CSV table of C-alpha atoms in Angstrom, one decimal:
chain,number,residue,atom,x,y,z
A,1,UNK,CA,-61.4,-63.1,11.6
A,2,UNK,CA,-59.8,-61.8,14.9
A,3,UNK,CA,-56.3,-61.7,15.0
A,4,UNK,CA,-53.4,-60.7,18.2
A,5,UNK,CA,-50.1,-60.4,16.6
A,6,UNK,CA,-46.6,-59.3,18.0
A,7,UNK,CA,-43.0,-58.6,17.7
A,8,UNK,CA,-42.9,-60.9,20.9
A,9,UNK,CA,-42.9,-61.3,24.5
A,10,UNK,CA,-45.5,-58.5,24.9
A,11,UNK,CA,-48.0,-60.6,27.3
A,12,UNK,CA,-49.7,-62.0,23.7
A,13,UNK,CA,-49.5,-65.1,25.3
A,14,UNK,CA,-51.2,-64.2,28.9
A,15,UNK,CA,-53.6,-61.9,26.8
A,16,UNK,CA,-55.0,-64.9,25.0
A,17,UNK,CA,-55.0,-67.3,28.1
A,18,UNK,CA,-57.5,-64.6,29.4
A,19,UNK,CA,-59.4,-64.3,26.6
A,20,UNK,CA,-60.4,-68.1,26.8
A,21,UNK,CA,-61.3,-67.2,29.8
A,22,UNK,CA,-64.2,-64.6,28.6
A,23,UNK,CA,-67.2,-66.5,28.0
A,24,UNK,CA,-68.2,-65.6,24.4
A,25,UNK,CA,-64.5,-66.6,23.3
A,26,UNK,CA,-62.5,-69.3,22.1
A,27,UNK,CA,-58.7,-68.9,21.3
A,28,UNK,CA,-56.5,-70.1,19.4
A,29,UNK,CA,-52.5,-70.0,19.9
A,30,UNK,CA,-49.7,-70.2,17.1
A,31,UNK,CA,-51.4,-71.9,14.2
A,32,UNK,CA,-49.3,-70.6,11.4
A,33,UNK,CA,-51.1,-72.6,9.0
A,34,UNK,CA,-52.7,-70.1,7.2
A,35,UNK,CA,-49.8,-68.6,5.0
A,36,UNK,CA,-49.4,-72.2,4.5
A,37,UNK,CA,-52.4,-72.7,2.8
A,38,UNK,CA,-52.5,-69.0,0.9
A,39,UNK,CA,-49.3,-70.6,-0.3
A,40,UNK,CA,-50.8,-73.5,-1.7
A,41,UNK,CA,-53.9,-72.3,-3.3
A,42,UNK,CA,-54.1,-68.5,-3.5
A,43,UNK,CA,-57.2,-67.7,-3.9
A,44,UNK,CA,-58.4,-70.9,-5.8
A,45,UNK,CA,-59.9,-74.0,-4.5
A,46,UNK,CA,-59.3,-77.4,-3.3
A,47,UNK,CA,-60.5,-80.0,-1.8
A,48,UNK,CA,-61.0,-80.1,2.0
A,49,UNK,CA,-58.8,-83.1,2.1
A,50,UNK,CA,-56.0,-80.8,0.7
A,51,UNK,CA,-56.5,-78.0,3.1
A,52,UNK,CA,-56.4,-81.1,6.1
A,53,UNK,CA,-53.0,-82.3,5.2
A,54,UNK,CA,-51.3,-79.4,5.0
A,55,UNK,CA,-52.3,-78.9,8.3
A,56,UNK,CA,-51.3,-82.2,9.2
A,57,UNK,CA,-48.0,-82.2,7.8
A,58,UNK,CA,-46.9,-79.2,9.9
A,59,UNK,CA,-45.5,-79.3,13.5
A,60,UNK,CA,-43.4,-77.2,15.8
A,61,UNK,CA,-39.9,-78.6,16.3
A,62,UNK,CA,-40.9,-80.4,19.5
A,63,UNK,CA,-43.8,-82.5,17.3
A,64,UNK,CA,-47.0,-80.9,18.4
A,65,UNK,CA,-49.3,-80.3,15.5
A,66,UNK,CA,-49.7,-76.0,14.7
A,67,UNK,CA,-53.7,-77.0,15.3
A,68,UNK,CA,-54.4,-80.0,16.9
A,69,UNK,CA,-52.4,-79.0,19.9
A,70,UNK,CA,-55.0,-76.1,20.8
A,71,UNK,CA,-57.7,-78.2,20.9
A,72,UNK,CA,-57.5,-80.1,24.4
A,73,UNK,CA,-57.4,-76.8,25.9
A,74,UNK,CA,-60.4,-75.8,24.3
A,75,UNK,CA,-62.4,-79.0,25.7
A,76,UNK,CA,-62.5,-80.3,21.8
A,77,UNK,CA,-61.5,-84.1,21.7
A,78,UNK,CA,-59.8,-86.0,19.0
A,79,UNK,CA,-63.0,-87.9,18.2
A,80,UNK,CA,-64.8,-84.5,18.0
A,81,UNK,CA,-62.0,-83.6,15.2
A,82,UNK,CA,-62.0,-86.3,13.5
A,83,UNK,CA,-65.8,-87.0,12.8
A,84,UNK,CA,-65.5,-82.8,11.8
A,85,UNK,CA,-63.1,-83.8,9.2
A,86,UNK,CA,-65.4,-86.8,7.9
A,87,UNK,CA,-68.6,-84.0,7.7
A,88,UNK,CA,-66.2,-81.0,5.8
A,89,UNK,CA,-65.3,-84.2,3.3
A,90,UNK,CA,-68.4,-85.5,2.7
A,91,UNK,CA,-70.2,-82.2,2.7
A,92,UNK,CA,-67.6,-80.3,0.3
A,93,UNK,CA,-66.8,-80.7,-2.9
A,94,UNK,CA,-64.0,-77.9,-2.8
A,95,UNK,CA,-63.5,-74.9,-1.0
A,96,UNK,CA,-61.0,-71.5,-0.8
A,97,UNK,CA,-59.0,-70.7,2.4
A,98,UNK,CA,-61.6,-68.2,3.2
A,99,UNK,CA,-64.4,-70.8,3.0
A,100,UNK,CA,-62.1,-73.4,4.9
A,101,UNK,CA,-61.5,-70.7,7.7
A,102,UNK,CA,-64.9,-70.1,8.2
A,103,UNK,CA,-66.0,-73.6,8.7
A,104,UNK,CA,-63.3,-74.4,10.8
A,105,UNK,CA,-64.4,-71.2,13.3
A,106,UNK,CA,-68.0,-72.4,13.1
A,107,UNK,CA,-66.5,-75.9,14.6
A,108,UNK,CA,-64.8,-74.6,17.1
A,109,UNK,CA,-67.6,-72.1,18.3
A,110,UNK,CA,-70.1,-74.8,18.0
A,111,UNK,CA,-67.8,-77.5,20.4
A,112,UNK,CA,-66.4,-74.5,23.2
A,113,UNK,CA,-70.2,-72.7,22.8
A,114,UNK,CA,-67.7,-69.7,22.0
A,115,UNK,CA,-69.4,-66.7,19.9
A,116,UNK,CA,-65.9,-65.7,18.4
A,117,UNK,CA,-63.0,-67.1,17.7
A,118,UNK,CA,-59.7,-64.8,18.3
A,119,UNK,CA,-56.3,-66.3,16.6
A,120,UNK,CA,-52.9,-65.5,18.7
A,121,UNK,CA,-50.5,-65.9,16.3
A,122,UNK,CA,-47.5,-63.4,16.3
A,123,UNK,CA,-45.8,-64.3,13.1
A,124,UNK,CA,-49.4,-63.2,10.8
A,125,UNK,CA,-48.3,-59.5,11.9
A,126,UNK,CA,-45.8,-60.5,8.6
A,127,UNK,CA,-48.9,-61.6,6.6
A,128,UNK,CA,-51.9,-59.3,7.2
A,129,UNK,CA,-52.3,-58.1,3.9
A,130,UNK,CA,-52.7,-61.5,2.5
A,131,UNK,CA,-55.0,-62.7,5.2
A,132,UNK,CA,-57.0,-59.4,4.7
A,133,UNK,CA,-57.3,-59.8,0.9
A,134,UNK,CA,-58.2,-63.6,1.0
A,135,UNK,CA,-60.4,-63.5,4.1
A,136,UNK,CA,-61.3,-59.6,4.2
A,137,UNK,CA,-62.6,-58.1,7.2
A,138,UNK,CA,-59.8,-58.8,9.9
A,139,UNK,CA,-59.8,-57.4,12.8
A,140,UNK,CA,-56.1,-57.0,14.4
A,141,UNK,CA,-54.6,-56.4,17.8
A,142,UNK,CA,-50.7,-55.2,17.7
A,143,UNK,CA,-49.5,-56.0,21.2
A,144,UNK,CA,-46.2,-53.9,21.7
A,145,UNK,CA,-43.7,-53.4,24.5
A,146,UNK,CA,-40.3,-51.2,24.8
A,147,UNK,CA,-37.6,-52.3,22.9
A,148,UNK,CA,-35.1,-52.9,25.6
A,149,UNK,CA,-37.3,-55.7,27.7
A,150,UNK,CA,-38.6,-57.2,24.5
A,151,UNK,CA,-35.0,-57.7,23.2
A,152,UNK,CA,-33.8,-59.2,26.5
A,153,UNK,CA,-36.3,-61.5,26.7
A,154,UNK,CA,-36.0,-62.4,23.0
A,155,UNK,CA,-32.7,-63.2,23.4
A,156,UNK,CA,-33.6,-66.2,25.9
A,157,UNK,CA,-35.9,-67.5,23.8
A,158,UNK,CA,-34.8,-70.4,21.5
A,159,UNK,CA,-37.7,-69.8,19.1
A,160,UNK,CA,-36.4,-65.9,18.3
A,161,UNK,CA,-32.9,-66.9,18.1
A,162,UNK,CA,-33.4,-69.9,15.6
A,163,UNK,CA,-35.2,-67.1,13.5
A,164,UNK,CA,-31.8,-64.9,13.7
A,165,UNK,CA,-29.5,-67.8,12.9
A,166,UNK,CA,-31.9,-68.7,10.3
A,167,UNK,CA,-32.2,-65.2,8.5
A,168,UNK,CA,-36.0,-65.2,9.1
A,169,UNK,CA,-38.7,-62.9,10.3
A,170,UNK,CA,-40.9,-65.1,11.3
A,171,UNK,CA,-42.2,-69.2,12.6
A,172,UNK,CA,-43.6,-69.6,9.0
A,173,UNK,CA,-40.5,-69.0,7.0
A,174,UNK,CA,-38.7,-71.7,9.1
A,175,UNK,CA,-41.7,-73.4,7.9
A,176,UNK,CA,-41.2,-73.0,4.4
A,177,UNK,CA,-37.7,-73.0,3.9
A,178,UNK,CA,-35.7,-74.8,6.8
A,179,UNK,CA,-35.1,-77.8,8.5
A,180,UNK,CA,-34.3,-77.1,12.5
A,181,UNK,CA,-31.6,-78.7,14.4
A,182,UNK,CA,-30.9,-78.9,18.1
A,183,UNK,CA,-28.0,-76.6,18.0
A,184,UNK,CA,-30.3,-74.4,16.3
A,185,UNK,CA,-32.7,-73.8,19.4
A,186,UNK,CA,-29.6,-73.4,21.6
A,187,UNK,CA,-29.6,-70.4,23.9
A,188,UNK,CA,-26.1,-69.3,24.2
A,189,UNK,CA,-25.5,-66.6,22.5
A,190,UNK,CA,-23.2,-66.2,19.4
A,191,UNK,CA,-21.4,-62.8,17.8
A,192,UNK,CA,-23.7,-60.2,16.4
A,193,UNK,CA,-26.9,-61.8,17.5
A,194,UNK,CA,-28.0,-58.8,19.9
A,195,UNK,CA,-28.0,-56.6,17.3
A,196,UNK,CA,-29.6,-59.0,14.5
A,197,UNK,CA,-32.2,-59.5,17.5
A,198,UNK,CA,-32.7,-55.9,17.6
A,199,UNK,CA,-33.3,-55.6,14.0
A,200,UNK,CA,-35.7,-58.6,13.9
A,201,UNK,CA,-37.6,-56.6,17.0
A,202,UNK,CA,-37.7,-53.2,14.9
A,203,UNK,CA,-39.3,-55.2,11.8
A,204,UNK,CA,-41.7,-57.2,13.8
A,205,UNK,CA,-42.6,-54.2,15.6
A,206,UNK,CA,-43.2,-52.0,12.2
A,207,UNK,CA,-44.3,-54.5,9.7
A,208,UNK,CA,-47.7,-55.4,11.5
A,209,UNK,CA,-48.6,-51.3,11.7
A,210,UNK,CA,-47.4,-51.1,8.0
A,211,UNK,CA,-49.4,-53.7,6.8
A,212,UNK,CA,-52.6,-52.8,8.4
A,213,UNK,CA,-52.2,-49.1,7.2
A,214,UNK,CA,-51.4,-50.0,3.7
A,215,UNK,CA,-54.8,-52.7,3.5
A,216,UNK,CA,-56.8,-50.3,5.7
A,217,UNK,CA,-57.3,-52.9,7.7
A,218,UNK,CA,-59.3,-52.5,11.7
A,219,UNK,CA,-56.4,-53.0,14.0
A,220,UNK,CA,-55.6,-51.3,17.9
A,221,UNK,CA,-52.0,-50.8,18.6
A,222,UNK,CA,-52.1,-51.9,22.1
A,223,UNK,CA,-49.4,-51.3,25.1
A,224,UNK,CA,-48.0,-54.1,27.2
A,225,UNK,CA,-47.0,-51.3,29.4
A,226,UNK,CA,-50.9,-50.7,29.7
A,227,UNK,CA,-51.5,-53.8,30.3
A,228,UNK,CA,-48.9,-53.3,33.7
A,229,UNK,CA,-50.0,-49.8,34.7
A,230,UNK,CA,-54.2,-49.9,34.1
A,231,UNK,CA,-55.3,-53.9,33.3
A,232,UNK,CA,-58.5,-53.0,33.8
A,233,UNK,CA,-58.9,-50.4,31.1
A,234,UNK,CA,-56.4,-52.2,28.8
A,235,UNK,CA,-59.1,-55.3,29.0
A,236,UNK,CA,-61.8,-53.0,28.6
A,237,UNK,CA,-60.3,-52.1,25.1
A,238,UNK,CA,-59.7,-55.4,24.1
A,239,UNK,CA,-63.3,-56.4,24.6
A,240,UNK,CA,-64.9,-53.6,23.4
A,241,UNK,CA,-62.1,-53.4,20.0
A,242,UNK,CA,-63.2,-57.4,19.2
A,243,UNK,CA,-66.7,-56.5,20.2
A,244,UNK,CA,-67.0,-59.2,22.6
A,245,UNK,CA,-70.4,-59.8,24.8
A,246,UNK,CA,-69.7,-57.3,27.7
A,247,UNK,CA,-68.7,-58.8,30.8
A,248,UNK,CA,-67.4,-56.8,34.0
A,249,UNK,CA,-66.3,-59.8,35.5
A,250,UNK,CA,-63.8,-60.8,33.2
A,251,UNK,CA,-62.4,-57.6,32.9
A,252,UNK,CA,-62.1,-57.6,36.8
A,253,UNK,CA,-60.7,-61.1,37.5
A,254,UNK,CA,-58.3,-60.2,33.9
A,255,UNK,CA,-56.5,-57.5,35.7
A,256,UNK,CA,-56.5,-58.9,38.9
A,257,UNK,CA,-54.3,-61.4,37.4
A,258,UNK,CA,-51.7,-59.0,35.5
A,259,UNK,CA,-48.1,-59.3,37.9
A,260,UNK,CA,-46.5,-56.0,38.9
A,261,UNK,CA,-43.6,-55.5,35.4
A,262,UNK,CA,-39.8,-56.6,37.4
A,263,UNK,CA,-38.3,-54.1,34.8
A,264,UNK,CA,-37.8,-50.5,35.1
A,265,UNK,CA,-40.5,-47.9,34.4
A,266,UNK,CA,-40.6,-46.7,31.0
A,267,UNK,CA,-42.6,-43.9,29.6
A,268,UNK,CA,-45.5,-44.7,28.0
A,269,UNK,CA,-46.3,-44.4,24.5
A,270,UNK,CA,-49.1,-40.8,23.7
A,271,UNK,CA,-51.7,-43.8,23.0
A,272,UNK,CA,-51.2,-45.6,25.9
A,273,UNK,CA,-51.3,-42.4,27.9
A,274,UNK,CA,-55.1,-41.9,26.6
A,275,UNK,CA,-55.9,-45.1,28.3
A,276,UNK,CA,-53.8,-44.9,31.8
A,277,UNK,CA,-52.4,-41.2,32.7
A,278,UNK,CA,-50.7,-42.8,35.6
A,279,UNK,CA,-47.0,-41.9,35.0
A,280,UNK,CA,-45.4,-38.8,33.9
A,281,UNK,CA,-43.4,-38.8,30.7
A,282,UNK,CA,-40.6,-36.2,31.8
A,283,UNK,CA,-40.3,-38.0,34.9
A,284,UNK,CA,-39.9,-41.6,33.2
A,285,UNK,CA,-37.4,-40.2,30.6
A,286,UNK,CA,-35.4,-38.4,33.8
A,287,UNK,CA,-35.3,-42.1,35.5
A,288,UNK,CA,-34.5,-44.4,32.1
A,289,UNK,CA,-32.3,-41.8,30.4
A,290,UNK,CA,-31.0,-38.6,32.4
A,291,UNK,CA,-30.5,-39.6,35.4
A,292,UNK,CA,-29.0,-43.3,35.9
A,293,UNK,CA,-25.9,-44.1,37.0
A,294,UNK,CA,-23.1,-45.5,34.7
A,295,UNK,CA,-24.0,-48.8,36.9
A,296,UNK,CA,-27.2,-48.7,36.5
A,297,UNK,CA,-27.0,-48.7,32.9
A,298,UNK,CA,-28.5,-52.1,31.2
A,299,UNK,CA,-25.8,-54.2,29.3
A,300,UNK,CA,-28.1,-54.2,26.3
A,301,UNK,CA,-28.3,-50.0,26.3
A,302,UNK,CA,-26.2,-49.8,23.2
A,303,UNK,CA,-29.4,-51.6,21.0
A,304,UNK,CA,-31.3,-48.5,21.3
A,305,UNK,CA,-29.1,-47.0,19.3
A,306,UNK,CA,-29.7,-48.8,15.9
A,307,UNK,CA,-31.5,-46.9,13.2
A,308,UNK,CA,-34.3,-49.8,12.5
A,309,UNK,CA,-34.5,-49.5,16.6
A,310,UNK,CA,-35.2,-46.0,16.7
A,311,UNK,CA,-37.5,-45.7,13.9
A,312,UNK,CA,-39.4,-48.5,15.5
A,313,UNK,CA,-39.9,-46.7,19.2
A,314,UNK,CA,-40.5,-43.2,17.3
A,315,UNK,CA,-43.5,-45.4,15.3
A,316,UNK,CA,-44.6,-46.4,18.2
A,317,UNK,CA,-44.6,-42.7,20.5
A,318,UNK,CA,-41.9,-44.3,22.7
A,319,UNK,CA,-39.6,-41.2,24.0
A,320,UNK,CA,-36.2,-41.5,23.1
């Protein structure tokens, strides 16, 4: 299974509009469902009709189904889904997540003529010791950006500040645990909830990294900053890291489409600097740190200096 995960708003969602762009791939966005099922049945059986419901049951707050809503992007109609589901009933007795999983992929790759499917789900960056020991043999993309942008633009997201007003780390524990209400999603900020985002971005950041590590599982800690300052390298990587059917094209028209970053230039992490080279860390630390003007400095500034924060960017090879 092929897996991007994310603290959040690192480009994971422009990286996996490109990659259903690549012609030997097919992917999926936010399906959450699979912690879901691991919760239900471990790794035990059930029947396919059990594994379909759950499924069923569980939508976003605005009512789109976690699965279904992938598929008209994808070119895979409801009648195609639905005679699917007929076939895995009739055909299977019972089956474990891992079994379910697979046949699932094989529909998808048989109606997109896709060779692999790749999974865009930030939230399984909490869960990838589980997925690894149910399904085993994940491969994992950890899509990371500076902690200053990422916060900011968490901030103005309603789905990262109902996870802060809701104590959670991630889309799946609202899942599990709460109902959502429209105040909820509201984006005005309330007391405290900078630094509690700061602290949700330090744990999504480390947790992923963690995980893999401890299940020695295949992962790339890629760079959105990469991504910015050498596309065509940073696509190069993802296609050669989920061993995708070459194609130079792709990788061409994928960078062609990255936008220039509006935020100020931040050093890059050592890895990123194996793939790029194209800024100089002492000069990047002189412009974000030494030499700015008291005006200059971002409202948000003071985040950076929250322990979980600065572990997180040392992890990472971020310069402090």
């Amino acid at each position: 299974m092929n897996i991007i995960v994310t603290a959040g708003r690192a480009g994971s969602s422009f990286l996996a509009s490109q990659l259903n762009l690549h012609p030997s791939v097919a992917c999926l966005n936010e399906t959450h469902y699979l912690p879901l099922l691991l919760d239900a049945f471990g790794d035990g059986s059930a029947k396919p009709a059990d594994f379909l419901q759950i499924i069923a049951d569980t939508n976003f707050h605005n009512g789109s189904n976690i699965l279904e809503s992938n598929f008209p992007f994808l070119g895979i109609s409801s009648a195609d889904w639905t005679e699917w589901q007929s076939r895995l009933k009739a055909n299977n007795k019972a089956l474990t997540v891992a079994g379910f999983q697979s046949l699932l992929e094989q529909f998808i790759c048989e109606k997109t003529g896709a060779d692999v499917v790749v999974d865009k789900t930030p939230c399984y960056g909490a869960h990838l010791e589980a997925l690894e020991e149910q399904l085993g043999d994940i491969r994992v993309i950890i899509l990371s950006r500076d902690a200053l942008p990422s916060i900011k633009s968490m901030l103005k997201h309603p789905g990262f500040l109902l996870k802060v007003r809701k104590g959670v780390n991630t889309w799946t524990d609202v899942i599990r645990h709460h109902e959502v209400k429209e105040e909820d999603m509201s984006t005005t900020l309330r007391p405290g909830e900078e630094e509690a985002m700061a602290k949700l971005w330090a744990w999504r950041t480390t947790e992923p990294i963690r995980q893999a590590k401890q299940a020695n599982i295949r992962y790339r800690n890629l760079f959105y900053e990469d991504m910015q300052k050498a596309p065509k390298e940073f696509f190069e990587v993802v296609e050669s890291f989920f061993e995708l059917e070459r194609s130079s094209g792709w990788v061409s028209r994928s960078a062609e489409q990255v936008k220039p970053s509006n935020h100020p230039k931040t050093a890059l992490p050592q890895e990123a600097h194996s793939i790029s080279n194209l800024i100089s860390v002492q000069s990047a630390i002189r412009k974000m740190f030494g030499k700015r003007r008291a005006s200059d400095k971002d409202s948000l500034g003071h985040v950076l200096t929250i322990p979980e924060v600065i572990e997180a960017r040392s992890l990472l090879g971020y310069p402090r």
